[in-house]
Coordinates of C-alpha atoms in Angstrom, one line a residue:
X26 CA -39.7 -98.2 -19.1
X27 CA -41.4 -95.9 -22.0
X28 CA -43.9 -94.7 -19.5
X29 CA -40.8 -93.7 -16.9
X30 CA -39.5 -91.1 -19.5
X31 CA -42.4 -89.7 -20.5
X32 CA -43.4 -88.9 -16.7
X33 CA -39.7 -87.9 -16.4
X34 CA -39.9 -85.6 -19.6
X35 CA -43.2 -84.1 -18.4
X36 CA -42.4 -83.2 -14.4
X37 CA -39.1 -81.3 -15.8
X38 CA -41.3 -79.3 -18.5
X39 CA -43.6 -78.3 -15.7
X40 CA -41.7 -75.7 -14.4
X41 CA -40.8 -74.0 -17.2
X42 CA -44.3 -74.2 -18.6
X43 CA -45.4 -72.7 -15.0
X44 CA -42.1 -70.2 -15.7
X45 CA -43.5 -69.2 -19.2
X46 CA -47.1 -68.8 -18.0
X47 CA -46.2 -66.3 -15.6
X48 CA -46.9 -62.5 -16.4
X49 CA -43.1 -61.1 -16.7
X50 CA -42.4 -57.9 -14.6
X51 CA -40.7 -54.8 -16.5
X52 CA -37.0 -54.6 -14.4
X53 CA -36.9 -51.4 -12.1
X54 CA -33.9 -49.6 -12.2
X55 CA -32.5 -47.5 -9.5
X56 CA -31.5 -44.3 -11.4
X57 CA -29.0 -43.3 -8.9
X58 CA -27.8 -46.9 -9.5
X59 CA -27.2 -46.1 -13.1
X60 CA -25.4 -42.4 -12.3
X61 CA -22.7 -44.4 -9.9
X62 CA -22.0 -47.0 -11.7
X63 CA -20.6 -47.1 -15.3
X64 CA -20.1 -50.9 -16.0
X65 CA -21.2 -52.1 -19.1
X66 CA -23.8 -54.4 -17.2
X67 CA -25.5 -51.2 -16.0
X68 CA -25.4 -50.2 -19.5
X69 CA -27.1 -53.4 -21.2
X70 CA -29.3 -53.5 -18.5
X71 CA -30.9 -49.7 -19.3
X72 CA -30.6 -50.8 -23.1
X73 CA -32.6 -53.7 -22.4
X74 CA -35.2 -51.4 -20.5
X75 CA -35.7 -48.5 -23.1
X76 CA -35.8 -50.3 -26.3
X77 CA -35.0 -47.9 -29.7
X78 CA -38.0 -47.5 -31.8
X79 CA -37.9 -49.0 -35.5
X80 CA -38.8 -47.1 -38.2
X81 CA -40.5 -48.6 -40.7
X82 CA -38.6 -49.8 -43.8
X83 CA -39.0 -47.0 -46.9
X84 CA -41.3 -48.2 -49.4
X85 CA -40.9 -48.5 -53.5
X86 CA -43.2 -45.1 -53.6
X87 CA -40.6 -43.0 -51.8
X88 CA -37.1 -44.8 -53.4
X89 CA -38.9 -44.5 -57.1
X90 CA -41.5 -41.9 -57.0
X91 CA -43.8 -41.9 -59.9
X92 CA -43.5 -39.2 -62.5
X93 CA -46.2 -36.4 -61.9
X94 CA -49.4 -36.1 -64.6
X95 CA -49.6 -33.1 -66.6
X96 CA -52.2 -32.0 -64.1
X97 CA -49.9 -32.1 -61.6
X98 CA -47.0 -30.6 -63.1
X99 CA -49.4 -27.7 -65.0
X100 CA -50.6 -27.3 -61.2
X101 CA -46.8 -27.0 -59.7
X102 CA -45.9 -24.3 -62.3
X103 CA -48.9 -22.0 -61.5
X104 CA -48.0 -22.1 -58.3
X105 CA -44.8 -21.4 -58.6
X106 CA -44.7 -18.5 -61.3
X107 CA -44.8 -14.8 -59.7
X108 CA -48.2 -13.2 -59.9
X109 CA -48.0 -9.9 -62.9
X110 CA -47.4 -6.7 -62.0
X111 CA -50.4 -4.4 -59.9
X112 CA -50.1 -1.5 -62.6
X113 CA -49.4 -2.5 -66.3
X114 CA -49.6 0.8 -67.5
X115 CA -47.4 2.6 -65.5
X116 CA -44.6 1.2 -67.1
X117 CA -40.7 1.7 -66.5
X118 CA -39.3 4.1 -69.6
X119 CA -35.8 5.0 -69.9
X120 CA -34.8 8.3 -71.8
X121 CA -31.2 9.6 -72.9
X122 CA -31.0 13.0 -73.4
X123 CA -27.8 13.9 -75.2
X124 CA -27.6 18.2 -73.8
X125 CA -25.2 20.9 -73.9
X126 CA -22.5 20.8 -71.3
X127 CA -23.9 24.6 -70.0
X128 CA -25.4 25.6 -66.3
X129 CA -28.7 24.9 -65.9
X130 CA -29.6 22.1 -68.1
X131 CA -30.4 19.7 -65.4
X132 CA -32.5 22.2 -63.4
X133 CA -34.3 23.2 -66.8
X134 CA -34.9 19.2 -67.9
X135 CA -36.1 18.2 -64.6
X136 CA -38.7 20.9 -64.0
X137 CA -40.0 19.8 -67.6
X138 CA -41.1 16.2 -65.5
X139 CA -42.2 17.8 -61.9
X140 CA -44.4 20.1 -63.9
X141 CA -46.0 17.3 -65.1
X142 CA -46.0 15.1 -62.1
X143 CA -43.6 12.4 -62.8
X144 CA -41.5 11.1 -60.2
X145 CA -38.0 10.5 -61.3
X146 CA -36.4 7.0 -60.7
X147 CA -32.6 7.9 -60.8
X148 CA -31.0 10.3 -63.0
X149 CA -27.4 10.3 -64.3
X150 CA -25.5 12.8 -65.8
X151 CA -22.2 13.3 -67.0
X152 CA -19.6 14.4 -69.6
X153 CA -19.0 12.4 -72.8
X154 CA -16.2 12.0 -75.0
X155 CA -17.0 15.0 -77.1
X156 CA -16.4 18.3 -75.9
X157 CA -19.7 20.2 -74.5
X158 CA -21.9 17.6 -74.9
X159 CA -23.5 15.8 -72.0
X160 CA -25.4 12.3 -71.7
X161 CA -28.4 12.4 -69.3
X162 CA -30.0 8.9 -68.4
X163 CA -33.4 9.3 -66.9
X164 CA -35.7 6.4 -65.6
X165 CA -39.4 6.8 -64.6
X166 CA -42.7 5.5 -64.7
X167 CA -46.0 6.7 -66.1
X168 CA -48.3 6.1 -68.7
X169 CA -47.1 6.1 -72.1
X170 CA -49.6 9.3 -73.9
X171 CA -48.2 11.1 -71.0
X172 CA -44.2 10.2 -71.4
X173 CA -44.5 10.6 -74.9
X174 CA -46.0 14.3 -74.5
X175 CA -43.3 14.9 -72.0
X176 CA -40.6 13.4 -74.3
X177 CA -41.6 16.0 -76.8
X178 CA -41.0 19.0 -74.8
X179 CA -38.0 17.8 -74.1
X180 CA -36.9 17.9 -77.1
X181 CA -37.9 21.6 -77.6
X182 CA -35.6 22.4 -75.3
X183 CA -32.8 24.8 -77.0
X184 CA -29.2 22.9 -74.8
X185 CA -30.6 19.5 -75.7
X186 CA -30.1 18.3 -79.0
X187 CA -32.1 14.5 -78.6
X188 CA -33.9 12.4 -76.9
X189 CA -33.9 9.0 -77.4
X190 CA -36.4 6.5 -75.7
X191 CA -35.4 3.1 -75.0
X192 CA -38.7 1.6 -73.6
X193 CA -39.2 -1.9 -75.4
X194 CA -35.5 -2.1 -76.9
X195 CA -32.8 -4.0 -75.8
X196 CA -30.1 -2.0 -73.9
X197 CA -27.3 -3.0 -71.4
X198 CA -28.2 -1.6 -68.0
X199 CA -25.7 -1.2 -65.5
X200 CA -25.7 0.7 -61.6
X201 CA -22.9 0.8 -59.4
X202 CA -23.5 0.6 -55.4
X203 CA -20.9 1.6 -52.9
X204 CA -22.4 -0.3 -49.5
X205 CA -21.2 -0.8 -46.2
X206 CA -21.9 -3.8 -43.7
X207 CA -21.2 -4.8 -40.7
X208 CA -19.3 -7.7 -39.7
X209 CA -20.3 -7.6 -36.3
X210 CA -23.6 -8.4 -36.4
X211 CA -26.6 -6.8 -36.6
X212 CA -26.7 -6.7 -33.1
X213 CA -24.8 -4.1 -33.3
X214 CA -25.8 -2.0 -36.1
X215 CA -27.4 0.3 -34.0
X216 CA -24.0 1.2 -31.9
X217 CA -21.9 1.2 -35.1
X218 CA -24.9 3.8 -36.1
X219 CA -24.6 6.0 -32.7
X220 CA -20.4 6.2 -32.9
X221 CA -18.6 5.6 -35.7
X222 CA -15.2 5.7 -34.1
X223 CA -16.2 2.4 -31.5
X224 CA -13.5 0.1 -30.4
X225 CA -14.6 -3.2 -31.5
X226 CA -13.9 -5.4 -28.3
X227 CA -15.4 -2.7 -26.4
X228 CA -18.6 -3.2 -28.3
X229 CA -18.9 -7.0 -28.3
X230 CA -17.9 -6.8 -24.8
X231 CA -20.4 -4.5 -23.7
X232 CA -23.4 -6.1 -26.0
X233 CA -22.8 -9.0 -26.1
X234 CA -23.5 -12.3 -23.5
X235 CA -21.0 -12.5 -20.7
X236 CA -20.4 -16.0 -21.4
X237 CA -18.7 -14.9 -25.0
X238 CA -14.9 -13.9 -25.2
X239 CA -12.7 -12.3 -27.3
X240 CA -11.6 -15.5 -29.0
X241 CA -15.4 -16.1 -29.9
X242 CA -15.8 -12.8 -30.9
X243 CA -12.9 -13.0 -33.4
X244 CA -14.5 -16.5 -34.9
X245 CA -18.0 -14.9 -35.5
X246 CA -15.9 -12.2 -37.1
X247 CA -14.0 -13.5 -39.4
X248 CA -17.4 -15.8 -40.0
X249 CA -19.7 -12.7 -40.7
X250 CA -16.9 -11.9 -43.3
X251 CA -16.2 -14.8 -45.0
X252 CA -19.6 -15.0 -45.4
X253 CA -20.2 -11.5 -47.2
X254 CA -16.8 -12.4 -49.3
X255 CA -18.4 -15.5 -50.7
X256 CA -21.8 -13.7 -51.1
X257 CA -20.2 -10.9 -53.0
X258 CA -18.6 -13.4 -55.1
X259 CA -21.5 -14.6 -56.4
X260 CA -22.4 -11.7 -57.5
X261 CA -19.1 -10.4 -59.6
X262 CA -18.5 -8.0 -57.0
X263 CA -15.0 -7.1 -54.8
X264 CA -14.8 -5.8 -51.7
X265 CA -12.8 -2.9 -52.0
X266 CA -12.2 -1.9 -48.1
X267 CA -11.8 -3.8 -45.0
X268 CA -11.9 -2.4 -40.9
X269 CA -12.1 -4.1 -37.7
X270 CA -15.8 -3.6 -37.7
X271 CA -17.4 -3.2 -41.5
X272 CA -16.2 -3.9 -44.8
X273 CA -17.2 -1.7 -47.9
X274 CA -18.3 -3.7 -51.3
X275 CA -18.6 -2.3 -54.6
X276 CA -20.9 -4.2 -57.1
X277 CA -22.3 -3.2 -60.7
X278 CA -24.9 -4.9 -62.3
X279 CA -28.1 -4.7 -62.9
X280 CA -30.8 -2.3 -61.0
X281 CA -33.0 -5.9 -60.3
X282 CA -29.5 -7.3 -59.8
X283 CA -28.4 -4.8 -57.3
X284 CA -31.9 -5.0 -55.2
X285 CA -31.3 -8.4 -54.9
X286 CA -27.9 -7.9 -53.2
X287 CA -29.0 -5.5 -51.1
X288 CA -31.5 -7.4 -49.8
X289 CA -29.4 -10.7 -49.1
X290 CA -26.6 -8.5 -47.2
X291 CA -29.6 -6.7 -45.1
X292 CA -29.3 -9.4 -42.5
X293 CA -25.7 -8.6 -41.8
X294 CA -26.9 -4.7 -40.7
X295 CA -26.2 -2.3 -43.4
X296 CA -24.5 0.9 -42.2
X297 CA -24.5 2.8 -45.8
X298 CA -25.2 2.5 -48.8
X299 CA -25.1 4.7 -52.4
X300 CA -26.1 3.9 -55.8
X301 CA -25.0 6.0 -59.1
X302 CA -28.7 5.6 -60.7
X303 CA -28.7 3.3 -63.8
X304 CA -26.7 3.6 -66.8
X305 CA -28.1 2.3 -70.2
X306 CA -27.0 2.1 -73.9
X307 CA -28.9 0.5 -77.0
X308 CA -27.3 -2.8 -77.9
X309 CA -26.0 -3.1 -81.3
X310 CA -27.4 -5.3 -83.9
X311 CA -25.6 -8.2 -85.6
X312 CA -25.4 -8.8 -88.8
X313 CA -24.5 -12.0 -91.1
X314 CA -21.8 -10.9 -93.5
X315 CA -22.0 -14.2 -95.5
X316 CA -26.1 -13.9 -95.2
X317 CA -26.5 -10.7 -96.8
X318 CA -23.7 -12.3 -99.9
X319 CA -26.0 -15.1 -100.6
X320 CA -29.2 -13.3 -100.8
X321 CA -27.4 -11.0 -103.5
X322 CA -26.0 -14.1 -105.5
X323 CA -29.9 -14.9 -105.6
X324 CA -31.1 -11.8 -106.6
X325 CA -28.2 -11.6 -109.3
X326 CA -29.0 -15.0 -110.8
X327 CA -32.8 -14.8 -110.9
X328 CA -33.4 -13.8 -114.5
X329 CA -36.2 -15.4 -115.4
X330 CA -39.7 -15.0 -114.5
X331 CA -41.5 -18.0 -113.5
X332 CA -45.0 -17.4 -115.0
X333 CA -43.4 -17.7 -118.5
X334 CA -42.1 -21.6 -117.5
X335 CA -44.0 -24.3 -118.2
X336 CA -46.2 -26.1 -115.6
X337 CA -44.7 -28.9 -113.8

């Protein structure tokens, strides 16, 4: 009887040993099959046959990195710091001339500098608060024997009255840029150059793909300006005129500050641009009322000389 249901057991295993033995075949699927028919046994079926690939699990190295050696992070900061300047000598120097408010002034200061082959940066005049006088900002670069000279017959000059160098001293620097971008895109910087009186569906219509209409030329639009908006934000700036192809921005900061700015909006297509030249004046010093009390309380009480106290 035992010996019946093992025989049994084994004839119905044999089969599915045979089954198991044999080399499977990958299912072929008709494509056109799967393009006519959208069941979801069609859909298993192609699942089944094109497998997703795993990824491999992330590993304790990536989820908790370890922190860099000084090596490392000494290497990471070299790399990363800008490289010094090509020309150390020909440094930036900023002079303010404070003339007489008379013709020919200007001509008579900067013939003074072309004579002697410096090439002015920017240069800003205008009135003060006092009547006849003048304050004249001037930025250039040049080696500082040579300024210095120059600097000196400036001041032998009968209209001006001083001049002050600020090189090395703390001022507050400031430069005001008028600039105008496109909102079009710089696609079409170069039609917006050609005719300043365009009709703005005309020109995205004519440059732009046939496939794009007036309701996608709107969006990208409105895009191009909310994006200079935000960008002039970030800077402290305003945008002080708006058209139906460019917007005007006003922005003063900084000379490096306004460089930057000009640079970042560059991609939108600039159509103008003016800058005032930089303005600077000396920052003033602070001083610790309650600082300077004390140290006269300590000079008021010392009285006695310490060489005539006793050691110890």
């Amino acid at each position: 009887m035992w010996t019946s249901r093992v025989l049994s057991s084994a004839t119905r295993a044999a089969p599915l040993a045979s089954a198991m033995m044999r080399p499977q075949r990958a299912a072929i699927i008709n494509p056109m099959f799967l393009r006519q028919s959208s069941s979801s046994t069609s859909a298993i079926t192609y699942k089944k046959s094109h497998p997703h690939k795993r990824h491999p699990a992330l590993t304790s190295d990536y989820l908790h990195p370890a922190p860099p050696s000084a090596e490392e992070a000494v290497s990471n900061i070299l790399y990363n710091t800008p490289p010094m300047g090509r020309n150390q000598m020909n440094k930036r120097h900023i002079f303010n001339c404070l003339v007489q408010n008379e013709p020919g002034v200007l001509s008579r200061v900067s013939g003074i500098l072309a004579g002697r082959g410096f090439n002015i940066d920017s240069l800003v005049v205008a009135k003060t608060e006092v009547a006849d006088l003048s304050r004249m900002t001037i930025v250039l670069r040049g080696e500082s024997a040579t300024i210095e000279q120059a600097r000196r017959q400036l001041e032998d000059l009968v209209p001006v009255w001083a001049v002050l160098d600020y090189t090395g001293f703390k001022v507050i620097q400031r430069e005001l840029l008028l600039i105008k971008v496109s909102i079009l895109g710089p696609e079409h910087v170069r039609a917006q150059m050609n005719s300043r009186a365009p009709s703005n569906w005309q020109l995205v219509q004519e440059e732009t793909d046939e496939d794009m209409t007036p309701s996608d030329a709107l969006r990208q639009t409105h895009a191009h300006l909310k994006s200079l908006t935000e960008l002039t934000k970030l800077f402290q700036g305003r945008v002080v005129d708006v058209s139906g192809d460019c917007t005007v921005i006003e922005l003063s900061a900084k000379p490096d500050r306004v460089d930057a700015f000009i640079k970042l909006v560059k991609p939108f297509g600039i159509l103008e641009a003016a800058r005032s030249g930089m303005m600077a004046m000396p920052r003033s010093p602070v001083y610790d009322r309650h600082e300077h009390e004390d140290d006269e309380v300590q000079e008021e009480g010392s009285g006695v000389d310490a060489s005539l106290l006793p050691p110890g």
